[in-house]
Coordinates of C-alpha atoms in Angstrom, one line a residue:
X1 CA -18.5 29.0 -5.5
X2 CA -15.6 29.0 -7.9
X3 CA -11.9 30.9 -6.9
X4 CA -10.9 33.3 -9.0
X5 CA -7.5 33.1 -10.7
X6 CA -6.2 35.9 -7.7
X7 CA -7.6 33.6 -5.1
X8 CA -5.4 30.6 -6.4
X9 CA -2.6 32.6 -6.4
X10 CA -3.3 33.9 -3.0
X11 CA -3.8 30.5 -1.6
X12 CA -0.9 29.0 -2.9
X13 CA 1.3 31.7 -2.0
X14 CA 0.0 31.3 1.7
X15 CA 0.6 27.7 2.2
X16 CA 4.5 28.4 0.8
X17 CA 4.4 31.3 3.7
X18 CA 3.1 30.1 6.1
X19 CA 4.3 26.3 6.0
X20 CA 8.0 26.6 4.3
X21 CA 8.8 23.5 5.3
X22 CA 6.0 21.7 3.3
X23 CA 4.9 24.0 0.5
X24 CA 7.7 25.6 -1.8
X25 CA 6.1 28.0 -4.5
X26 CA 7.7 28.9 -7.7
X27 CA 6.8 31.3 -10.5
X28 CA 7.3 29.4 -14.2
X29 CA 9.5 31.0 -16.6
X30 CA 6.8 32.2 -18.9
X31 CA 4.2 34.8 -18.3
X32 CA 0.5 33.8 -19.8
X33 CA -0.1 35.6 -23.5
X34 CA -2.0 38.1 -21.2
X35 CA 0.6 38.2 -19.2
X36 CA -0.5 36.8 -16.0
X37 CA 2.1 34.7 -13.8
X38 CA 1.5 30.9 -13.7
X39 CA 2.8 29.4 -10.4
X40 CA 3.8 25.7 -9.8
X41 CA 3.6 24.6 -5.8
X42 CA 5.4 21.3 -4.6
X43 CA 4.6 19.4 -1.4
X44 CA 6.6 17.2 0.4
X45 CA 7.3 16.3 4.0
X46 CA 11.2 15.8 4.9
X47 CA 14.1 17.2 3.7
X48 CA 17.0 15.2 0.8
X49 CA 17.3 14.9 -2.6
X50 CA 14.8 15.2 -4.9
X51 CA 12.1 12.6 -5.0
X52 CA 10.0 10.6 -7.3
X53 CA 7.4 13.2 -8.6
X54 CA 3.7 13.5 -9.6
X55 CA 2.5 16.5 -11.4
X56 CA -1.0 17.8 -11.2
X57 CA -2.0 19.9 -13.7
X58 CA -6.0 21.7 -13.8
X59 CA -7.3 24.6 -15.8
X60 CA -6.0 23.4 -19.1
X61 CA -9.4 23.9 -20.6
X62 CA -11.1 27.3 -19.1
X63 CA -14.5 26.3 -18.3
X64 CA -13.4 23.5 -16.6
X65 CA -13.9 25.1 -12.9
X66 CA -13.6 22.5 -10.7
X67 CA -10.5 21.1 -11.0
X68 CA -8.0 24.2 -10.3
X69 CA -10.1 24.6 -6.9
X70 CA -9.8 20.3 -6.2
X71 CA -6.0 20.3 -6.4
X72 CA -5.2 23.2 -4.4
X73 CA -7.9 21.8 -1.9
X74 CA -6.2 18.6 -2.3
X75 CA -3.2 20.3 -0.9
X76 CA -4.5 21.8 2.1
X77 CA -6.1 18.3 2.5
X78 CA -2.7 15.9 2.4
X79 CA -1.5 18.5 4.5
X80 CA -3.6 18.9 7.2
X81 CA -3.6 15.1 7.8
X82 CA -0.4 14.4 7.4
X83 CA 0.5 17.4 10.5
X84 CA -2.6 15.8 12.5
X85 CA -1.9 12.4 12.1
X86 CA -6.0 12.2 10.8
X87 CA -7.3 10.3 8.3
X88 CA -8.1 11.6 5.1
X89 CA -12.0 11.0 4.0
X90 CA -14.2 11.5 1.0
X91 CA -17.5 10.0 1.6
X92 CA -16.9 6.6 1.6
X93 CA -13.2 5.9 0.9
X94 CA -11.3 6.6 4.0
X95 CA -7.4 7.2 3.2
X96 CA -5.4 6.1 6.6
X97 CA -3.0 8.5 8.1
X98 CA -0.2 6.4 7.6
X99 CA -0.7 6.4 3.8
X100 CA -1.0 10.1 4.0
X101 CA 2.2 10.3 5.9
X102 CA 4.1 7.6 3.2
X103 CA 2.8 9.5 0.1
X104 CA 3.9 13.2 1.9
X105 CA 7.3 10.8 2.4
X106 CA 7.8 9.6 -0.6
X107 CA 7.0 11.5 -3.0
X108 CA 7.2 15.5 -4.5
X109 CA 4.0 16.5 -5.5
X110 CA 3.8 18.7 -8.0
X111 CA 0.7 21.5 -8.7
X112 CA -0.3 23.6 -11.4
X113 CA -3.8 24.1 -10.2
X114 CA -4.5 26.6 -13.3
X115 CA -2.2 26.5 -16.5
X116 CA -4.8 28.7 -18.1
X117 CA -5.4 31.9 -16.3
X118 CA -5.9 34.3 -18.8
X119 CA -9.3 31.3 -20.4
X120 CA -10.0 31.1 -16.5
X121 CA -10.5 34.9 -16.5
X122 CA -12.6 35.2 -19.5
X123 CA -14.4 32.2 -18.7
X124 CA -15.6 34.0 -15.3
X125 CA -16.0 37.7 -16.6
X126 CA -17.4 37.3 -20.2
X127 CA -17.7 33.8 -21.5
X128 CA -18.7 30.7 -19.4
X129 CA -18.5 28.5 -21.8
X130 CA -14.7 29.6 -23.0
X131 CA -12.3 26.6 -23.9
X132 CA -9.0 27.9 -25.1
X133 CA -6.1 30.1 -24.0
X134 CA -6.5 33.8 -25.4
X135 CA -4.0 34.0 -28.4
X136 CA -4.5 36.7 -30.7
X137 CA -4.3 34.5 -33.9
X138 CA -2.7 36.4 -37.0
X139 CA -4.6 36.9 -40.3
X140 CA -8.0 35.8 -38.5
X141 CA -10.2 37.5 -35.8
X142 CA -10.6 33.8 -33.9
X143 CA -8.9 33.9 -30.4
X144 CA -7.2 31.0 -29.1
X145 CA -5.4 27.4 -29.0
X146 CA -6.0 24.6 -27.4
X147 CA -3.5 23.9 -25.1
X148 CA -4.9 20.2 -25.2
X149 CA -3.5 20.0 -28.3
X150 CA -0.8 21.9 -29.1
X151 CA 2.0 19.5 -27.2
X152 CA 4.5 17.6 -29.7
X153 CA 3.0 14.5 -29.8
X154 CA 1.8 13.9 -33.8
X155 CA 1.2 17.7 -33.6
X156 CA -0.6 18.9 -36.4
X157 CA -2.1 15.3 -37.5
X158 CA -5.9 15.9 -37.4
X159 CA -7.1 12.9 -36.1
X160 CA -11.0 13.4 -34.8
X161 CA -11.5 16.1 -32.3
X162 CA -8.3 17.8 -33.7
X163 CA -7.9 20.9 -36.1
X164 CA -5.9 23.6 -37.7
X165 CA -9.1 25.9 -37.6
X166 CA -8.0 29.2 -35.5
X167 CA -11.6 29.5 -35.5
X168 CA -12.6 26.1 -33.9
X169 CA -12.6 25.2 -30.3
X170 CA -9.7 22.1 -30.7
X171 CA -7.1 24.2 -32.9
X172 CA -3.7 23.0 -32.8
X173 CA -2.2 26.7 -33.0
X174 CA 0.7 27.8 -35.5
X175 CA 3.7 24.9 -34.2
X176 CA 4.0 22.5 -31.5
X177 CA 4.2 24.3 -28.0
X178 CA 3.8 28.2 -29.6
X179 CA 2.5 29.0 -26.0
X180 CA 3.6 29.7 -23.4
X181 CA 1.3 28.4 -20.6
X182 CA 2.2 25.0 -22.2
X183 CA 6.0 25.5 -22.0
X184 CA 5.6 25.9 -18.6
X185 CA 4.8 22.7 -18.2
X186 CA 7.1 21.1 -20.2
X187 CA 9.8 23.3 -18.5
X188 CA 8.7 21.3 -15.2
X189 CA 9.0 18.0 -17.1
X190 CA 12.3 18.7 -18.2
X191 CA 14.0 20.3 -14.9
X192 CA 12.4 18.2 -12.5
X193 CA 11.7 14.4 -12.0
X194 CA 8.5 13.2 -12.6
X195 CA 7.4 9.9 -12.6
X196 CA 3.4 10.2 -13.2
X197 CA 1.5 13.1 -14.8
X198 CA -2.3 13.9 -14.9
X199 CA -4.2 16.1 -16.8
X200 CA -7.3 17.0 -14.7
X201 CA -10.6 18.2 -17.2
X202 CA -14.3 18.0 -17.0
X203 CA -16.8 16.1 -17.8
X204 CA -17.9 12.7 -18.5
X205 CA -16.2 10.5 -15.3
X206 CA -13.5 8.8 -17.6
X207 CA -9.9 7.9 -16.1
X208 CA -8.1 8.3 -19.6
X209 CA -4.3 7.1 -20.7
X210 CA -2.3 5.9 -23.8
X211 CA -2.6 6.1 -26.5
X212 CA -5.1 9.2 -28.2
X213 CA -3.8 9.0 -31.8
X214 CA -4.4 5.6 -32.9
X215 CA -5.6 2.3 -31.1
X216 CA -2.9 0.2 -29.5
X217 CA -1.3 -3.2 -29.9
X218 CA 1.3 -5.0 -27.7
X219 CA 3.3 -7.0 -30.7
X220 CA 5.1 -5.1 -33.3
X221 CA 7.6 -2.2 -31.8
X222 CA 8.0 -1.0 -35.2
X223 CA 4.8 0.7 -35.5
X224 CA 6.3 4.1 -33.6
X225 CA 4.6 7.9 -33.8
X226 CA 8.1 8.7 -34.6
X227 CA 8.0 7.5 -38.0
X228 CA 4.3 9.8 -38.6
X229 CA 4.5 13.1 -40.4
X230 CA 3.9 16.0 -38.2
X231 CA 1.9 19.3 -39.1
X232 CA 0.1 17.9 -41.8
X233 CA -3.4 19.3 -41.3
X234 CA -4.5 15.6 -42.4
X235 CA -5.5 12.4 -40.7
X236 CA -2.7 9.8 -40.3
X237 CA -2.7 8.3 -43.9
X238 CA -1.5 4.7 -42.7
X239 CA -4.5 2.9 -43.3
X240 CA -5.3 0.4 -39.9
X241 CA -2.4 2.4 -38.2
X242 CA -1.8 0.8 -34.2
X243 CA 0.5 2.4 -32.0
X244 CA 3.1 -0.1 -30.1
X245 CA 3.1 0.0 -26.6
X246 CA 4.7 -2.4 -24.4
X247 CA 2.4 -5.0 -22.3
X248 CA 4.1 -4.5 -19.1
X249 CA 3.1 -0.4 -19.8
X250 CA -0.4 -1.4 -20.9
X251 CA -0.7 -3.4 -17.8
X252 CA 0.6 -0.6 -15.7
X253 CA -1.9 1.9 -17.1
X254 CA -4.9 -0.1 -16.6
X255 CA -3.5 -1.6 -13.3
X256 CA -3.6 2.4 -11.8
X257 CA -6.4 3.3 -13.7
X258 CA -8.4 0.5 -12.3
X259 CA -7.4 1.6 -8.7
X260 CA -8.6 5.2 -9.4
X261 CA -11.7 3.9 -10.7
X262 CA -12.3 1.9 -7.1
X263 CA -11.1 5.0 -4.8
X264 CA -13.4 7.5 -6.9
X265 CA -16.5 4.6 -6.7
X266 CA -16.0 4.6 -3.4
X267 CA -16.4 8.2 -2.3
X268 CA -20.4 8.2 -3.9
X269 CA -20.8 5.2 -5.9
X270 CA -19.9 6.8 -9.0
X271 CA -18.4 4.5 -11.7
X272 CA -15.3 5.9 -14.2
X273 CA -14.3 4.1 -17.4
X274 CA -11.0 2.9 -17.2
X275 CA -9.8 3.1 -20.7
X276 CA -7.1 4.4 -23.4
X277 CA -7.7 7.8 -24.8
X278 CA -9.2 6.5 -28.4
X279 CA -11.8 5.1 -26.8
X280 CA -13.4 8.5 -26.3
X281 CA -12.5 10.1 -29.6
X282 CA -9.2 10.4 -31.6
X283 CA -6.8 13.3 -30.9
X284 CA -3.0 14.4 -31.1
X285 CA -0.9 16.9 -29.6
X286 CA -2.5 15.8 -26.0
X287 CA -0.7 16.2 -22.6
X288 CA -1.0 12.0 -21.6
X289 CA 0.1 11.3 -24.6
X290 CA 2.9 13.7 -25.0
X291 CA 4.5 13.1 -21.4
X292 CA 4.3 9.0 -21.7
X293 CA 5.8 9.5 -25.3
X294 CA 8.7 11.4 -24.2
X295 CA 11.1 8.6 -23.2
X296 CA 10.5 6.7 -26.6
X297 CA 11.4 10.4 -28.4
X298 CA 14.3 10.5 -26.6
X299 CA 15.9 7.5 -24.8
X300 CA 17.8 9.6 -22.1
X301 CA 14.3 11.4 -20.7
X302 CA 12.8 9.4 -17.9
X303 CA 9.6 7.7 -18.2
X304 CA 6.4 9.2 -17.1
X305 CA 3.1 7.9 -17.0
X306 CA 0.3 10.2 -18.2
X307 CA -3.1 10.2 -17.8
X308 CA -6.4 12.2 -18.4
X309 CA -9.3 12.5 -15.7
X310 CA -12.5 13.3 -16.8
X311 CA -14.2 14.3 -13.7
X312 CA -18.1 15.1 -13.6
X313 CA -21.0 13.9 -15.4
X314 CA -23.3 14.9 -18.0
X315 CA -26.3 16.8 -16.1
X316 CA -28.4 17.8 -18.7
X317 CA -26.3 21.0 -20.3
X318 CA -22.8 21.3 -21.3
X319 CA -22.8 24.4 -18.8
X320 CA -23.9 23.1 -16.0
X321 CA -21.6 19.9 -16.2
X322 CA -18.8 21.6 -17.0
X323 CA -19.8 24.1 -13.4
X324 CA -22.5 22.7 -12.0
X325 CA -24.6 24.7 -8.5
X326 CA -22.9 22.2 -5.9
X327 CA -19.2 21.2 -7.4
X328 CA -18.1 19.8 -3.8
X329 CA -19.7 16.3 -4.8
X330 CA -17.5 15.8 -8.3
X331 CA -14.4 17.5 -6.4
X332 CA -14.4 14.7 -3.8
X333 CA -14.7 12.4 -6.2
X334 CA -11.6 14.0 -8.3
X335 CA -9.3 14.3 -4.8
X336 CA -10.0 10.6 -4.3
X337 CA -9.0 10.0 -7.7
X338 CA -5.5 11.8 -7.2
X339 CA -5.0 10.3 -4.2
X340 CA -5.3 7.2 -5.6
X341 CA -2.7 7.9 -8.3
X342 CA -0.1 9.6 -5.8
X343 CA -0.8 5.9 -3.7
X344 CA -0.1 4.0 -6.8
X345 CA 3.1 6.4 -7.9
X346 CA 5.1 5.2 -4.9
X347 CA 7.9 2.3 -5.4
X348 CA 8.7 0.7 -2.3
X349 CA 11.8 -0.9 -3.2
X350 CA 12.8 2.5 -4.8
X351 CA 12.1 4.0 -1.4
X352 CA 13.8 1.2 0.9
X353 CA 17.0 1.9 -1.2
X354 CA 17.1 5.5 -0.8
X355 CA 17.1 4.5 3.0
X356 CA 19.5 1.8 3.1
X357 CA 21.2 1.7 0.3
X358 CA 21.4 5.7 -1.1
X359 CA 22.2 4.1 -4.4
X360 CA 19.7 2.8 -7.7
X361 CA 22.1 -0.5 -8.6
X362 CA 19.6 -2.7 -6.1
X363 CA 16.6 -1.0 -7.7
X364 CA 17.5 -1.0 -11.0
X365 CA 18.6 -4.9 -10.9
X366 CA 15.2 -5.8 -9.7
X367 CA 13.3 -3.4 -12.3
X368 CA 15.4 -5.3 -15.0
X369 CA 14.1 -8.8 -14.1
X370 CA 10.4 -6.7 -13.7
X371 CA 10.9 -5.4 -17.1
X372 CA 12.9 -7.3 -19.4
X373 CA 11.5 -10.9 -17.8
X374 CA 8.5 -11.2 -16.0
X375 CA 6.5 -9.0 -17.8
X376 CA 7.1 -11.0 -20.9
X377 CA 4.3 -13.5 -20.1
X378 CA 1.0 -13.7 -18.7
X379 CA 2.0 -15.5 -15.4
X380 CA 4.5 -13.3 -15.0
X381 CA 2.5 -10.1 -15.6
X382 CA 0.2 -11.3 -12.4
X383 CA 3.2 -11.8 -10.2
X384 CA 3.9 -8.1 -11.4
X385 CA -0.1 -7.0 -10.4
X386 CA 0.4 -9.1 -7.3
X387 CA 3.5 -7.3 -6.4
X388 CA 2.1 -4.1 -7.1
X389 CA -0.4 -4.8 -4.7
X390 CA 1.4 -5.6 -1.8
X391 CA 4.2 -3.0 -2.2
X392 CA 2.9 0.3 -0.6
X393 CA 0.6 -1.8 2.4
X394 CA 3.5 -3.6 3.1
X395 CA 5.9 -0.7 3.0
X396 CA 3.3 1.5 5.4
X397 CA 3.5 -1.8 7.7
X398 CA 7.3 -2.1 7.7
X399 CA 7.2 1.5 8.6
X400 CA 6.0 1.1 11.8
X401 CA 8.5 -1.5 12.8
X402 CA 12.3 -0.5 12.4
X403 CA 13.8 -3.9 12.4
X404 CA 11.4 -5.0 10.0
X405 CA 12.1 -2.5 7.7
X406 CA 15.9 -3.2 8.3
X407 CA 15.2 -7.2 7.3
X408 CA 13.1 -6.1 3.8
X409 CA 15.9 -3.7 3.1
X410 CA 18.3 -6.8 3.4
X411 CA 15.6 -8.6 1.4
X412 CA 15.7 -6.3 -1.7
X413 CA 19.8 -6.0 -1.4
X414 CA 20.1 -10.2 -1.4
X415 CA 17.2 -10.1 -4.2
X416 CA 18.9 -7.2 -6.2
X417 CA 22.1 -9.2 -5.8
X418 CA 20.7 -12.5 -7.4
X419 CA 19.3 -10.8 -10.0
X420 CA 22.5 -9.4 -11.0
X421 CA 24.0 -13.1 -10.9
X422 CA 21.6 -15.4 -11.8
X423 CA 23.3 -18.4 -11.7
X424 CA 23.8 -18.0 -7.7
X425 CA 21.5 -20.7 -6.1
X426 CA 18.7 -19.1 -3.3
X427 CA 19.9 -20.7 0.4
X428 CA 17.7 -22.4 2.7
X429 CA 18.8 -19.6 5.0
X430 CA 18.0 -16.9 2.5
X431 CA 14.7 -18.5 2.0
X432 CA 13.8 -18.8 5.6
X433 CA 14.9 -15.1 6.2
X434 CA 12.4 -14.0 3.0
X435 CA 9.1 -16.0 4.6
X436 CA 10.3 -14.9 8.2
X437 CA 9.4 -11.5 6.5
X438 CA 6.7 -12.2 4.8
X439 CA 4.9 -13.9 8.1
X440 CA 5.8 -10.9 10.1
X441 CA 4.3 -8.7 7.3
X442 CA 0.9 -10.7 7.2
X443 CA 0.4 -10.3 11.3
X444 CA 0.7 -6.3 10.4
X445 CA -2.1 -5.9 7.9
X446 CA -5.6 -6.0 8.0
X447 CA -7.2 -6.5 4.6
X448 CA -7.6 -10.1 3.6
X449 CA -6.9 -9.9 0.2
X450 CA -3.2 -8.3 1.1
X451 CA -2.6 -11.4 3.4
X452 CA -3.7 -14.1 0.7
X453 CA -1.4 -12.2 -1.6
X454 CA 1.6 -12.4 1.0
X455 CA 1.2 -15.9 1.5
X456 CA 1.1 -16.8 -2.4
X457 CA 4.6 -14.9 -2.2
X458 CA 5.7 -17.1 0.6
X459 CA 4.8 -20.4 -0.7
X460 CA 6.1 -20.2 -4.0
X461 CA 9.5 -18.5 -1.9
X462 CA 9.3 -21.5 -0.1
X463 CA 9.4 -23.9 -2.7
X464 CA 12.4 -22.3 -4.6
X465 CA 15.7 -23.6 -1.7
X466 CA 18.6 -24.7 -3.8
X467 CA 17.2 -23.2 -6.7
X468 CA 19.4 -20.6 -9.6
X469 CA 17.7 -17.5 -9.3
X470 CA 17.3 -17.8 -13.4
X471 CA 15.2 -20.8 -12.5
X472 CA 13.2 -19.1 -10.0
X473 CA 12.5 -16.1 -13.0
X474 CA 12.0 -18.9 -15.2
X475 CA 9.6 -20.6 -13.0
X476 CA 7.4 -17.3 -12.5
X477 CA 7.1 -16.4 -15.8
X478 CA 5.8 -20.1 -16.2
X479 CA 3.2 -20.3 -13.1
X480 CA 1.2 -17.7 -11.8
X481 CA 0.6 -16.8 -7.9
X482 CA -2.2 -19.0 -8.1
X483 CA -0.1 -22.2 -9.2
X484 CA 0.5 -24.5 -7.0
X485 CA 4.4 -24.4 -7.1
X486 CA 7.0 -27.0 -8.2
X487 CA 8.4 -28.7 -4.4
X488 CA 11.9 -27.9 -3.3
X489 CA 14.6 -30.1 -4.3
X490 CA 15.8 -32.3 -1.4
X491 CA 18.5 -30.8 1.1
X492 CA 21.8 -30.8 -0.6
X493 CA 25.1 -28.7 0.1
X494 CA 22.9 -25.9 -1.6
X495 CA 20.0 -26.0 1.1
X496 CA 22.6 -25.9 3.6
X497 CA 24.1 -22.5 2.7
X498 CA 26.9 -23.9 0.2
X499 CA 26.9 -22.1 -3.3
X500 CA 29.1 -24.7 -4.7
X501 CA 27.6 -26.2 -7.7
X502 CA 27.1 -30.5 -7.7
X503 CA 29.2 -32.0 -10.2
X504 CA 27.2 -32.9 -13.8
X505 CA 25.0 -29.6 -13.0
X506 CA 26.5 -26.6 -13.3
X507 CA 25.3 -23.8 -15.3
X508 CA 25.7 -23.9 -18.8
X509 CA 26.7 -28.0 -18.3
X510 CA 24.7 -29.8 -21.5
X511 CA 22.5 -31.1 -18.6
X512 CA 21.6 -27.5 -17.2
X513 CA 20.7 -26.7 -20.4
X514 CA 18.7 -29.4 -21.7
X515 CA 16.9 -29.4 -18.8
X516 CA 16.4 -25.4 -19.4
X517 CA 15.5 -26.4 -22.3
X518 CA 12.5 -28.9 -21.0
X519 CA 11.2 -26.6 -18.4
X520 CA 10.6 -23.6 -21.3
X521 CA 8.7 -26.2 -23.7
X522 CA 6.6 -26.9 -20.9
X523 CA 6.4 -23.3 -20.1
X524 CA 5.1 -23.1 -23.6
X525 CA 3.0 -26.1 -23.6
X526 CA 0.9 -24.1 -20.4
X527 CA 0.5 -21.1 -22.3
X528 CA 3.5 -19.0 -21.8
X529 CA 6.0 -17.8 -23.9
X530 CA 9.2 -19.8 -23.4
X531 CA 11.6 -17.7 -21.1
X532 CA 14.4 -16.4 -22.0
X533 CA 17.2 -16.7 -19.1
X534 CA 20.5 -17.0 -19.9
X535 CA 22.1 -19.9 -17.6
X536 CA 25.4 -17.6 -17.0
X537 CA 25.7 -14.1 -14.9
X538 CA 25.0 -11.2 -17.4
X539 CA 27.1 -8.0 -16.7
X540 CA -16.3 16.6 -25.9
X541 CA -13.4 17.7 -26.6
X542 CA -10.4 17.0 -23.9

């Protein structure tokens, strides 16, 4: 029914035998307090440097069966597909070889199907209903902490489901990461790159993320955990405390989460909540919270996205939801889930470059105009969705046709380019090279929705010949994809290929920027924020 903590071990230690070239196993510098060995296993098809990662973690919470067996099943699954160029299927959502192959491609996934294997032990010898790790607490004789709150994220803050009770089932234990089945994990965040984390528990079928602590709000940065007390053993005492979190993160979060929620409705018909940890309960010291907080700790870490599955429902009895008679059901749903996030983890421009480019300055130019621009308004956030849609079944299509590849990877250079000097105009030639691509990209896909998004791309492209790209920022962060888009300007020495500015309208002239000026009222005036382009180059208890 259930594997035992030997028969995880066993399993992973086969793959990374049998199939070196896939699997790589490693042992985790700390031994459980029992002493058992925790073991991490990474899959990846190809050889080169190391990768943008995903981390699967399961077992946090002992009784929480299911999930250790789903991940390691999970990899036998993206495995066996990806050798037999098969689909992948669970029930009803039917995951294409060719997105197998691009995630095995892309990405290093990371596993750590149990964290817990001393709770996993207990919970399948002596006490089913076991939460914690096994900690021998001092002064008391309660065992355990809860390794789902024991991370350095407002550690020691009792919001809600949060205590410094040794003798409850959510104790904080004695400091922020005292054990050592949770430095394991952080030791993985901090040697290794890892773009998108997720914390897999039972039940309730939720699809949890930022932020746990407090509820969030998209306008005033000051409001940081940094600035809260730690190890308090009291409630936040900021009365009508919200957490800042940025809107182009808060859009990303419920972008993914979204998309999980569709892949695991898909599998039975089962419906996830999509929504930010509060929602459920208050808590601190939580793995989503801690690995999406890092960066903002500490500038120089990279940025993760973490999130929390809930996977299961309520059946009746905590014990039976938590390991119910037939688990296959719930685990479909939860491999589904994962696939959905190792899909969504994938950066196709990120991925192009590594090809073409073996360098980040194209990828990081276009991430900055992402970032710092467009996700500054609402139009601009939907050409973000929009382009976040496209990306991966474009990229799987490109795949399959080398010389279209080659063109988008000249796409993304010229467009990396431009975004580094804004005041360069876009050529009719450029132009009719980016919707050459974009046709050629709508004959190679099949879902509607993907070609109505590729042809909003290619008519507002279309109407941007002889225009700065500054303008062309400035003109999505004013209209959305379903704007109809401002006409081109008639054919000058600009439309002809000629980056020679007209006399009386150069960048930074008074005219340039009183007309600047005019486009971002009326970018107010339609509901935007007024953009910001400068006219010159710039250098139960989870």
């Amino acid at each position: 029914m259930y594997r035992t903590v030997a028969q995880l071990d066993s399993l992973t230690q086969l793959l990374a035998t049998w199939f070196p070239d896939f699997f790589t196993r490693i042992q985790l510098p700390e031994a459980s307090v029992q002493g058992r060995p925790v073991f991490a296993l990474r899959l990846r098809a190809g050889t080169g440097p190391e990768r943008r990662g995903v981390l699967l973690v399961g077992g946090t919470h002992a009784r929480e069966l299911m999930n250790p067996d789903a991940i390691v099943e999970l990899a036998v699954d993206l495995f066996t597909s990806y050798v037999n160029e098969r689909d992948l299927v669970y029930g009803g959502r039917r995951w294409p070889a060719a997105d197998v192959k691009l995630i095995l491609e892309a990405l290093d996934i990371w596993m750590v199907p149990c964290v817990n294997p001393d709770g996993r032990v207990h919970v399948m010898t002596i006490d089913g209903m076991w939460r914690k790790n096994r900690r021998t607490n001092a002064g008391t004789t309660c065992i355990g902490v809860d390794l789902n709150r024991n991370a350095d994220f407002v550690w020691g803050v009792t919001q809600g489901q949060t205590s410094c009770n040794p003798c409850t089932d959510i104790y904080v234990g004695p400091s922020a990461f005292s054990e050592p089945e949770n430095r394991n994990v952080k030791h993985l965040l901090d040697t290794h790159r890892v773009d998108t984390f997720v914390d897999v528990h039972s039940y309730s079928e939720l699809i949890l993320w930022p932020w746990g602590h407090a509820p969030s709000q998209t306008t005033d940065p000051s409001k940081r955990f940094t600035t809260l007390p730690t190890g308090t053993c009291a409630p936040i005492g900021v009365p009508g405390y919200q957490e800042y979190i940025p809107p182009r993160d808060l859009q990303r979060f419920q972008t993914v989460g979204g998309r999980i929620r569709d892949a695991i409705k898909a599998v039975r018909g089962r419906t996830y909540a999509n929504q930010a940890g509060i929602a459920l309960y208050p808590t601190t010291g939580t793995w989503s919270d801690y690995t999406y907080s890092r960066h903002i700790a500490n500038s120089r870490l990279n940025k993760t996205y973490g999130f929390t599955f809930e996977t299961g429902p309520y059946v009746g009895s905590a014990e039976e939801s938590f390991h119910p008679a037939d688990p296959e059901p719930v685990k479909r749903d939860a491999k589904s889930g994962m696939v959905a996030l190792l899909h969504q983890s994938i950066c196709a421009i990120e991925l192009i470059g590594l090809q073409f480019f073996r360098a980040q300055t194209e990828v990081n130019a276009l991430r900055k105009v992402r970032d710092k621009l467009l996700a500054t308004t609402d139009a601009g956030r939907e050409w973000i969705a929009l382009f976040e849609r496209v990306e991966v079944p474009a990229l799987a299509a490109a795949l399959q046709d080398r010389d279209l590849l080659a063109e988008s990877a000249e796409l993304v250079k010229r467009s990396a380019g431009l975004a580094r000097d804004d005041s360069v105009k876009l050529t009719a030639e450029e132009v009719d090279a980016g919707v050459k691509v974009l046709r050629r990209l709508r004959t190679r896909v099949d879902d509607p929705a993907l070609r109505t998004d590729l042809r909003a791309i290619e008519v507002h492209l279309d109407a941007m010949r002889g225009v700065t790209m500054a303008k062309a920022v400035e003109r999505l962060m004013a209209q959305p994809p379903s704007a109809k888009p401002k006409p081109p300007p008639p054919r000058s020495r600009a439309a002809t290929g000629s980056n020679t500015k007209p006399k009386g309208v150069e960048n930074g002239s008074p005219k340039a920027t009183a007309n600047a000026k005019a486009s971002a009222g009326k970018a107010g005036e339609n509901g935007a924020p007024k953009a910001k382009v400068a006219a010159k180059p710039r250098t139960r208890a989870r």
